[in-house]
Short mmCIF file of C-alpha atoms and ligand atoms in Angstrom, two decimals:
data_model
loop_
_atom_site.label_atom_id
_atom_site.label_comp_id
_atom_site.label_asym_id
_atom_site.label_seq_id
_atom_site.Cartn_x
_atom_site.Cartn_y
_atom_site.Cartn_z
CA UNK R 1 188.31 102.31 63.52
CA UNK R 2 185.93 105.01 61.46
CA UNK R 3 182.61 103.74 63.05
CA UNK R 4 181.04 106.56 63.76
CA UNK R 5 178.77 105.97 66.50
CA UNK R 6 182.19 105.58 68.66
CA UNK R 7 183.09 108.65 67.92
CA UNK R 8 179.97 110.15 68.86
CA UNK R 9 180.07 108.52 72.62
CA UNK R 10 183.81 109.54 72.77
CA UNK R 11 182.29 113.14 72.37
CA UNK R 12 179.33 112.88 74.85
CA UNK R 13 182.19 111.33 77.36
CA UNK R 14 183.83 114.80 77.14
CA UNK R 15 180.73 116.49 77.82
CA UNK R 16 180.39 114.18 81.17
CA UNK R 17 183.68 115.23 82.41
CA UNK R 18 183.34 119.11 81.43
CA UNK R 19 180.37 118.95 83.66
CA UNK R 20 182.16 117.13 86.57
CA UNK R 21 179.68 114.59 86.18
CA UNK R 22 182.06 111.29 85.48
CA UNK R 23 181.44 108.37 87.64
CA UNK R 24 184.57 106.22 88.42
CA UNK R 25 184.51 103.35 90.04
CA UNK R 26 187.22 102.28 93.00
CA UNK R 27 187.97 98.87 93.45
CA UNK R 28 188.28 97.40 96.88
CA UNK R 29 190.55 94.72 97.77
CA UNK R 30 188.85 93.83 101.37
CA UNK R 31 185.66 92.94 103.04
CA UNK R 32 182.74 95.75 103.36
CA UNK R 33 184.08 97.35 106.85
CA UNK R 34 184.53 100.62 108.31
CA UNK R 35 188.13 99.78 107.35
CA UNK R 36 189.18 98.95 103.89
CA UNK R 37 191.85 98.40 101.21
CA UNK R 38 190.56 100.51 98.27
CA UNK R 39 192.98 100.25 95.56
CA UNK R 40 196.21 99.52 97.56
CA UNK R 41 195.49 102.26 99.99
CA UNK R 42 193.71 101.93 103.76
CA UNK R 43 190.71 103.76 104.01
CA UNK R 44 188.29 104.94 106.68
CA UNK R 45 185.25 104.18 104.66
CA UNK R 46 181.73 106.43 105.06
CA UNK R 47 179.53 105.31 102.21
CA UNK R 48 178.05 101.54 103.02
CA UNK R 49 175.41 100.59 103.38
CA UNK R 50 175.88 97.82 105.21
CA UNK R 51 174.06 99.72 108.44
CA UNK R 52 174.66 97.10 111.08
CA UNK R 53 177.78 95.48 109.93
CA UNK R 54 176.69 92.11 109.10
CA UNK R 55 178.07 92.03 105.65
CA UNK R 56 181.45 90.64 107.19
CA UNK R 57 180.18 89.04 110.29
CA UNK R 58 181.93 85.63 110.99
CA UNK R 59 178.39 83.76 111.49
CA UNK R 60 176.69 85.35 108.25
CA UNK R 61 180.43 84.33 106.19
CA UNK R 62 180.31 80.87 107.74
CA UNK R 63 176.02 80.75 106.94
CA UNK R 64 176.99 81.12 103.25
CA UNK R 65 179.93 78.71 103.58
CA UNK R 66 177.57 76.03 104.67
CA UNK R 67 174.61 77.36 102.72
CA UNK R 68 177.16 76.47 99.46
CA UNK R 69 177.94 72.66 100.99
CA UNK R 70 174.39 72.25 101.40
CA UNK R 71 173.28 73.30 98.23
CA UNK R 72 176.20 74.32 95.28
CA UNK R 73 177.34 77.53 94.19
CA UNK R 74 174.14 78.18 92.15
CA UNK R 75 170.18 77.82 92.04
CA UNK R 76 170.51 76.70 87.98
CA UNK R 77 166.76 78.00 87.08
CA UNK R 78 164.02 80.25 87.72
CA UNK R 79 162.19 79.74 90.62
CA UNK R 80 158.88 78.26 88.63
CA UNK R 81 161.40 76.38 87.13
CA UNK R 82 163.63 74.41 89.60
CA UNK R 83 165.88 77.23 91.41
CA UNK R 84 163.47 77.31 94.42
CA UNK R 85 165.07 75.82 97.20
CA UNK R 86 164.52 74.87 100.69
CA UNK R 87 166.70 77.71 101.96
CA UNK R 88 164.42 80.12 99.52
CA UNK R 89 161.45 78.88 101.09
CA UNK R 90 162.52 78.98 104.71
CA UNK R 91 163.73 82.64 104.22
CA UNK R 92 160.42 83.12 102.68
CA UNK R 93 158.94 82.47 105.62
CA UNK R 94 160.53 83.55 108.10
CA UNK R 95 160.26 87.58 106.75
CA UNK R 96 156.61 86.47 107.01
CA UNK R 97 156.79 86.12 110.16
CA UNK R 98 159.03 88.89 110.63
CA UNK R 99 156.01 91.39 108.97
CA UNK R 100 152.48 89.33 110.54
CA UNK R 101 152.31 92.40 112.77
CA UNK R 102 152.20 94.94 109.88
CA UNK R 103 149.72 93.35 107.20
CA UNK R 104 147.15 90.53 107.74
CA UNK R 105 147.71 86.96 105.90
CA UNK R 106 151.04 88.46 105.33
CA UNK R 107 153.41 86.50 102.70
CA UNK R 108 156.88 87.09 101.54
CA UNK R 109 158.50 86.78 97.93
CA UNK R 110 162.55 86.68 97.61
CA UNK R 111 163.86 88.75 94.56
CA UNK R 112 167.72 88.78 93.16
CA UNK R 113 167.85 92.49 93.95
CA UNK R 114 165.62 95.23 95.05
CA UNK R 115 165.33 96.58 91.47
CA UNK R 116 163.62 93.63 90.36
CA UNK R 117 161.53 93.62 93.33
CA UNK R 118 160.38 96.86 92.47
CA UNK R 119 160.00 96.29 88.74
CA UNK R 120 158.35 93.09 89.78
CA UNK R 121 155.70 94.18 92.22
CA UNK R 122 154.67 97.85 90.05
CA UNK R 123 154.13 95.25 87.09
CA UNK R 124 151.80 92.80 88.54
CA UNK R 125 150.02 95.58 90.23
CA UNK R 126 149.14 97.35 86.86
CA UNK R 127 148.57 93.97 85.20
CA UNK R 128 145.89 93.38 87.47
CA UNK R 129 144.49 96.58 87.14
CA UNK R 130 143.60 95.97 83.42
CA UNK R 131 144.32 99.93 82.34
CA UNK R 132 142.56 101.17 85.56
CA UNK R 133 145.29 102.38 87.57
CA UNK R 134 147.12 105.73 88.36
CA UNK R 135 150.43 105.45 90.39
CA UNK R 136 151.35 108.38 92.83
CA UNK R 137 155.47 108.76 93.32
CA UNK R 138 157.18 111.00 95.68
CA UNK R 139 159.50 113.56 93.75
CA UNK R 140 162.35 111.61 96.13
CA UNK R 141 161.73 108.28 95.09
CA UNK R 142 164.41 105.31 94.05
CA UNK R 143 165.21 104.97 90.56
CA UNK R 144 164.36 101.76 90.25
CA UNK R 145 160.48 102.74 91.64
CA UNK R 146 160.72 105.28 88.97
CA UNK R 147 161.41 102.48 86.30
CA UNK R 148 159.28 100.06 87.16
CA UNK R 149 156.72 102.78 86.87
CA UNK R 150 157.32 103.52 83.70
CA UNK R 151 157.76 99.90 83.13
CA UNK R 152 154.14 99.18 83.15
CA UNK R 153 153.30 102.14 80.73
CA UNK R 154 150.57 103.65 82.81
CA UNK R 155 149.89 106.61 84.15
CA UNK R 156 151.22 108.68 87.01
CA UNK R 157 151.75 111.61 89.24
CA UNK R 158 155.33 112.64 90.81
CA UNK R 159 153.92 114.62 94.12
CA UNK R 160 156.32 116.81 95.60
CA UNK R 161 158.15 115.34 98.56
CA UNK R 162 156.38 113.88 101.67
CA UNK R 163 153.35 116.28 101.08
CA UNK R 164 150.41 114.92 102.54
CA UNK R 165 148.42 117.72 100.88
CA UNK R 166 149.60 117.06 97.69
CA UNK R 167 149.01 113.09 97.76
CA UNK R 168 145.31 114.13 99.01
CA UNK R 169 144.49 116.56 96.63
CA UNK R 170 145.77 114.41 93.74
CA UNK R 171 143.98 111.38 95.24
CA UNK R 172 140.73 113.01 95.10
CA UNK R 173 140.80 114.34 91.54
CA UNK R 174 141.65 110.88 90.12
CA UNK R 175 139.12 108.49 89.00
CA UNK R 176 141.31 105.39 88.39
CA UNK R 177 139.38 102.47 90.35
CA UNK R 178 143.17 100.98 91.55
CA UNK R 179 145.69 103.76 92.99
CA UNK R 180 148.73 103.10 94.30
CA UNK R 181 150.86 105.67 96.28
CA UNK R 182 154.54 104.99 96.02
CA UNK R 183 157.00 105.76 98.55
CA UNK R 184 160.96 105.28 99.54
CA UNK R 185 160.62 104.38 103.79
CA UNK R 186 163.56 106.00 104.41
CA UNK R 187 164.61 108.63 101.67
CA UNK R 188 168.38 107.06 100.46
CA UNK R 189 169.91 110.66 99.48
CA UNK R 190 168.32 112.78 102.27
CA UNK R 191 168.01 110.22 105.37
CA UNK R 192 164.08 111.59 105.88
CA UNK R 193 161.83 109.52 106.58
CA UNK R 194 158.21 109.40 104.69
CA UNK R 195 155.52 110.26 106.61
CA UNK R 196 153.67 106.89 106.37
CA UNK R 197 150.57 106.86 109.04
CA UNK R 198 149.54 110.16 107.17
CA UNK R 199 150.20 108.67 104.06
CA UNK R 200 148.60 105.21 105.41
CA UNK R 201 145.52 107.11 106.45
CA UNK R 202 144.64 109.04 102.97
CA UNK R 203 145.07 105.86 101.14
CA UNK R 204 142.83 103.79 103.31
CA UNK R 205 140.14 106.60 102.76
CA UNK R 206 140.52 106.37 98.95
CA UNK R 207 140.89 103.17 98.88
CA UNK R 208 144.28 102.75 97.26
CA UNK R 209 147.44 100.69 97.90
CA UNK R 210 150.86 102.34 99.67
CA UNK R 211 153.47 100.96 98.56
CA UNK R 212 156.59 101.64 100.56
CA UNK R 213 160.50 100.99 99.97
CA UNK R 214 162.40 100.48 102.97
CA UNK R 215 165.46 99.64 101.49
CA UNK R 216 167.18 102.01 104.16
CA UNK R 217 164.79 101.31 106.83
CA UNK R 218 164.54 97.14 106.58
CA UNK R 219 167.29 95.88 109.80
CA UNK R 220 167.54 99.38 110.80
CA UNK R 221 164.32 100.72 112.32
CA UNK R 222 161.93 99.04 114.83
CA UNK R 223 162.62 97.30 117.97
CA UNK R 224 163.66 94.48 115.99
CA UNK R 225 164.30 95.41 112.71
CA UNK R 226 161.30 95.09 110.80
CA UNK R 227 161.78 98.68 109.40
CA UNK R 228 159.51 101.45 109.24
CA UNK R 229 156.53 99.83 109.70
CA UNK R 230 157.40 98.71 112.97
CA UNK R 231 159.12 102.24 113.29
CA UNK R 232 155.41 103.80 113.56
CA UNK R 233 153.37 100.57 114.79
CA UNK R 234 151.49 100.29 111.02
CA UNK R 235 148.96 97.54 109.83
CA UNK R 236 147.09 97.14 106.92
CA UNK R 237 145.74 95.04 104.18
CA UNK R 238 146.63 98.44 102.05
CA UNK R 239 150.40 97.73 102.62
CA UNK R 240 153.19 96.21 100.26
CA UNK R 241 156.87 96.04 101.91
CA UNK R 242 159.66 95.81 99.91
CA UNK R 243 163.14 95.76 101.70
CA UNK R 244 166.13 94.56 100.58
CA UNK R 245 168.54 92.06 101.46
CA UNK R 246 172.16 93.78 100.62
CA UNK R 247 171.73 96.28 102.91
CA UNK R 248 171.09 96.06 106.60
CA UNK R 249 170.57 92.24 106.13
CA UNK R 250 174.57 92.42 104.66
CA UNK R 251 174.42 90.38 101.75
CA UNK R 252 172.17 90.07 98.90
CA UNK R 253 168.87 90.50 97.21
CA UNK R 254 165.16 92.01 98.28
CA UNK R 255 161.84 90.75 99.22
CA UNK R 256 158.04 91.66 99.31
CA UNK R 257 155.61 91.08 102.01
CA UNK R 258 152.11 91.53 101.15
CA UNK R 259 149.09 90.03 101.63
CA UNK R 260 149.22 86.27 100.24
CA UNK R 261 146.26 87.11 97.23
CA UNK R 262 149.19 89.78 95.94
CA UNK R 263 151.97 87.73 96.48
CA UNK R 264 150.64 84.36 94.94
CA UNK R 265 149.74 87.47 92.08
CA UNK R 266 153.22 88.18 91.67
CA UNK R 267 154.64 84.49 91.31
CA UNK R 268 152.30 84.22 88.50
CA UNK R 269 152.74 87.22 86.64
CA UNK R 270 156.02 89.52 87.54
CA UNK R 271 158.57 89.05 85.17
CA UNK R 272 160.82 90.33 87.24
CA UNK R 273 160.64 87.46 89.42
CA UNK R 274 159.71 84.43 86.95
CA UNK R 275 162.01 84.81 83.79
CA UNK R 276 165.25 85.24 86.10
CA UNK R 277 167.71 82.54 87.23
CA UNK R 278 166.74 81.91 90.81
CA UNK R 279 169.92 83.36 93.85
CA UNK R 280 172.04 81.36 94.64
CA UNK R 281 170.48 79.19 97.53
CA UNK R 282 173.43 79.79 99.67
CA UNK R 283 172.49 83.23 99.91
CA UNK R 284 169.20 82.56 101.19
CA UNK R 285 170.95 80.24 103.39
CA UNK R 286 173.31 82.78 104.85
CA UNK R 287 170.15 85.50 105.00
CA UNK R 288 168.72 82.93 107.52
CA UNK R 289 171.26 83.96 109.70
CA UNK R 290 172.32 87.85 109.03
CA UNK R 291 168.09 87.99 109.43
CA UNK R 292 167.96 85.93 112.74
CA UNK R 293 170.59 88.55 114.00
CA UNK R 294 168.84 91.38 113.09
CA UNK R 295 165.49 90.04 115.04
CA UNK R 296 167.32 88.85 117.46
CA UNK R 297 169.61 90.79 120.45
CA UNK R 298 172.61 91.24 118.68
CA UNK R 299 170.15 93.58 116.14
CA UNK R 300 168.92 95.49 119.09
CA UNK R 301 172.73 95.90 120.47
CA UNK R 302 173.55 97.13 116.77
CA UNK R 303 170.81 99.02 116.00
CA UNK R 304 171.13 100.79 119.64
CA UNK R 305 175.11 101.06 119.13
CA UNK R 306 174.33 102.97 115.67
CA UNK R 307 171.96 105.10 117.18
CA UNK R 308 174.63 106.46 119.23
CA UNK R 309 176.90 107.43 116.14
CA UNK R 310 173.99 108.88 114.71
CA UNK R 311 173.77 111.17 117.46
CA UNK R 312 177.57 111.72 117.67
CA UNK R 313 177.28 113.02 114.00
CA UNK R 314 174.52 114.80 113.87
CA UNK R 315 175.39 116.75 116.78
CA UNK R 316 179.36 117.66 115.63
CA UNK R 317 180.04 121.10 113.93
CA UNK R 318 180.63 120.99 110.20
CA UNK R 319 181.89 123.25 108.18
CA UNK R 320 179.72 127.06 107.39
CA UNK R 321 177.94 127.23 104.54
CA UNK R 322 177.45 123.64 104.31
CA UNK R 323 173.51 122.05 104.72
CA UNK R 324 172.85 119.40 106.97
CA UNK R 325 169.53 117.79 106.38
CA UNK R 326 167.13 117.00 109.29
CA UNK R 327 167.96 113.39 109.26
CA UNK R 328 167.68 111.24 112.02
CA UNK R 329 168.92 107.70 110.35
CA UNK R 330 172.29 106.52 109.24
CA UNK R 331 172.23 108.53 106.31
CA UNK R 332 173.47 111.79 107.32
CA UNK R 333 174.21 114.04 103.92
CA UNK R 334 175.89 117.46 103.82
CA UNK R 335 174.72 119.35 101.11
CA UNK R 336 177.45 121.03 99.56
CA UNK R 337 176.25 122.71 96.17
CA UNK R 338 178.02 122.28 92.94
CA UNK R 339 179.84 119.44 91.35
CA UNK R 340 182.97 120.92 91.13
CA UNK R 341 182.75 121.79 94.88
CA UNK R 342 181.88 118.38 96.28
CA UNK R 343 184.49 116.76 94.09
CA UNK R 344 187.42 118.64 95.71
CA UNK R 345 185.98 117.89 98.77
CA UNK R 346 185.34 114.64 98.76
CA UNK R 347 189.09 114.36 97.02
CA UNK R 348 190.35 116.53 100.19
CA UNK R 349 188.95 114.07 102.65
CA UNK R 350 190.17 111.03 100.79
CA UNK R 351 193.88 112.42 100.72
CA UNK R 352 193.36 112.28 104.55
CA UNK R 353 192.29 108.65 104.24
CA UNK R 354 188.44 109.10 104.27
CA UNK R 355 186.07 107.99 102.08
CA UNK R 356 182.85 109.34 101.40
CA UNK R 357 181.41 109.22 98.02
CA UNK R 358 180.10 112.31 96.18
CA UNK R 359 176.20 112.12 95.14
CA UNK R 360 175.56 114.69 91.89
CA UNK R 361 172.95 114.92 89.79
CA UNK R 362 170.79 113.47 88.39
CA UNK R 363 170.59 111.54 91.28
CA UNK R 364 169.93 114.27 93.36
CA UNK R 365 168.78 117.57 92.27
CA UNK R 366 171.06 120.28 90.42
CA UNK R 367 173.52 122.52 92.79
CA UNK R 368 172.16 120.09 95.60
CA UNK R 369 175.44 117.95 95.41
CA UNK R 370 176.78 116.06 98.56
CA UNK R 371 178.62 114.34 100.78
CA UNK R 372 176.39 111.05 101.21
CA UNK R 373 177.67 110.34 104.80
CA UNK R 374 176.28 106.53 105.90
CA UNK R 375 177.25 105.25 109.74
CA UNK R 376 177.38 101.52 110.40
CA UNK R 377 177.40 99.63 113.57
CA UNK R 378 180.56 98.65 112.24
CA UNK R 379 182.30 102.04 112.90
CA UNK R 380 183.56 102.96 116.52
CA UNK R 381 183.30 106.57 118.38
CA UNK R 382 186.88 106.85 117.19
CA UNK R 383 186.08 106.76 113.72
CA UNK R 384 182.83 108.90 114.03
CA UNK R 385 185.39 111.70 115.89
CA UNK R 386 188.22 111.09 112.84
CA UNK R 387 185.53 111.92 110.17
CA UNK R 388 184.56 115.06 112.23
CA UNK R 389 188.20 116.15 112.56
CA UNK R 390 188.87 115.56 108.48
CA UNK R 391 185.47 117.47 108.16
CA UNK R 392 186.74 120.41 110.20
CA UNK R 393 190.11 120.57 108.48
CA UNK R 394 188.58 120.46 105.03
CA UNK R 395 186.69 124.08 106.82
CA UNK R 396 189.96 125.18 107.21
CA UNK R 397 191.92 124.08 104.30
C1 PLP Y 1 169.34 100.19 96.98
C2 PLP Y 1 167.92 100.54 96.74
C3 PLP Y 1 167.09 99.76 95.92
C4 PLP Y 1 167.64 98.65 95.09
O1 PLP Y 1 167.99 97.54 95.84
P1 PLP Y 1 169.11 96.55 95.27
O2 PLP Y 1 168.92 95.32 96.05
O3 PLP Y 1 170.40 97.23 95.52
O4 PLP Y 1 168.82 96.38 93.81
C5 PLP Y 1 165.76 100.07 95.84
N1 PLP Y 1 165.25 101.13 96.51
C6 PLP Y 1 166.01 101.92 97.28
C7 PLP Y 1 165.39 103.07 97.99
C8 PLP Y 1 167.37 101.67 97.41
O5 PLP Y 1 168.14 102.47 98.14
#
């Protein structure tokens, strides 16, 4: 046991916990619910994202029991391959559907996860673009946008967040024939969301693509859940969707719905999507459902349900000298500050059976660490007025 390099990682280990910065993981012994066995104990849990509570809903459990009858417990290939299965191609479809309002000769492409949606669709875009391309990222943005922009090795500009002046100015200056503005819908650390008709209208007048991430918005916004396009009535040939599947939807995986010249684009070139073993079919099968529901009324009950605990929330004292964002989604952050202090809080609430997870940096900015409060249909009034009380004594405490 002299190898060196260990050593070396043992020491840069110590560094993460001298900063406060160690990530642990809990493990929990139930379904995603408001309520949950974490690691033998019962907790009131705050940090899902599982927005409307489908991920344990009896008809989207029994839609992947019968989606693994129908078809097996795995795809066994790539899609291009022979993974791509009825239930693929149905769900396929039906988000098409789901997004003909929004974009014209609209298609939809499953991915495994929404990381490889986003690695898939940046990649294809810049392949097509044959070293002619600039990408434009909000300062805010996803990781995994980040990524797959670096992915494609071409250049970019990180605008500072949601500024409409900054996107315009930086817009005009660039020469690239293909631009591409890059965008979370619904920021997933501050709640915000993007300011997309703005941002829509300065990319139709330079001509350049918006790509948007609704990975918090997808289920959750619109009259019937198609996100935060529907949210602010959008459509254009300029748009690409991606929303995910794991989310709102409850179980697994991502899409893109663009118009069918990109999409048929990205089935022949994003690596993301062709050298990967196809999802299981069963979860396509049970996404059938979960994304019925979220069209359907039981969506609209949930969606209009959540809306009230947003409201309940957002409008309950929390403790001085703590920052609550302007957020009017499910994601409802208090900023705290340092590490250090957000740890002992977030340790505080959990000895009173309450579990919200503590965002630090890098993943959000330096002395801007928080509470990363998310709300689910699945929670009751009750529960929304526990957290508030656990938030108050932590004031106290
Ligand atoms: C969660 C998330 C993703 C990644 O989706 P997965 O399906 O979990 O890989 C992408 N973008 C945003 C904004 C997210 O919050």
């Amino acid at each position: 046991m002299n190898f060196d390099k260990l050593n070396a990682l043992q020491r840069q280990l110590d560094e993460v916990d001298e900063k406060g910065l160690r990530r642990i993981r809990r493990t929990v012994e139930s379904a995603c619910q408001a309520h949950m066995m974490v690691d033998g104990k019962p907790l009131l849990a705050f940090n899902s994202n599982d927005y409307l509570g489908l991920a344990s809903h009896p008809l989207v459990v029994e839609s992947l029991r019968e989606g693994a009858s129908l078809y097996g417990a795995g795809s066994g290939a790539s899609h291009l391959i022979s993974g791509h299965s009825l239930a693929h191609a149905r769900l396929e479809e039906l988000l098409a559907a789901m997004f003909s309002p929004f974009m014209p000769s609209v298609r939809a492409l499953t991915f495994s996860t929404g990381y490889m949606a986003n690695l898939g669709v940046l990649t294809a875009l810049a392949d097509s673009a044959k070293g002619d391309i600039t990408f434009f990222s909000d300062a805010l943005n996803h990781a995994s946008l980040i990524d797959g922009i670096r992915l494609t090795r071409e250049p970019y500009q990180v605008y500072e967040h949601a500024s409409l002046d900054d996107v315009s100015q930086r817009l005009s200056s660039c020469q690239s024939s293909t631009k591409v503005v890059v965008t979370d819908g619904v920021f997933s650390m501050d709640g915000d969301i993007a300011p997309l008709p703005e941002l829509l209208r300065l990319c139709e007048q330079h001509g350049a693509w918006l790509l948007v991430d609704d990975a918090h918005g997808f289920g959750v916004l619109g009259d019937s859940g198609a996100g935060v396009l529907q949210h602010f009535n959008l459509r254009s040939a300029q748009l690409i969707y991606m929303g995910t599947l794991g989310k709102a939807a409850g179980v697994s995986g991502a899409f893109v719905a663009a118009h069918e010249h990109l999409i048929e684009w990205m089935v022949q070139r994003s690596r993301s999507y062709i050298y990967t073993t196809a999802a299981a079919p069963a979860l396509a099968h049970a996404l059938l459902t979960s994304v019925r529901m979220i069209c359907g009324e039981e969506g609209s009950r949930r969606r209009a349900f959540l809306q009230t605990l947003i409201e309940q929330l957002s409008t309950a004292p929390i403790p001085e000298n703590w920052q609550r964002m302007t957020s009017t989604t499910a994601i409802q952050p208090l900023v705290i500050g340092s590490n250090q202090a957000v740890l002992k809080v977030s340790a505080d609430l959990m000895a009173q059976g309450v579990w919200i997870s503590a965002i630090r940096a890098p993943t959000v900015p330096v002395n801007t660490a928080r509470l990363r409060i998310t709300l689910s249909a699945s929670h009751t009034t009750e529960d929304v007025d526990r957290l508030v009380r656990a938030l108050s004594f932590k004031s106290i405490s």
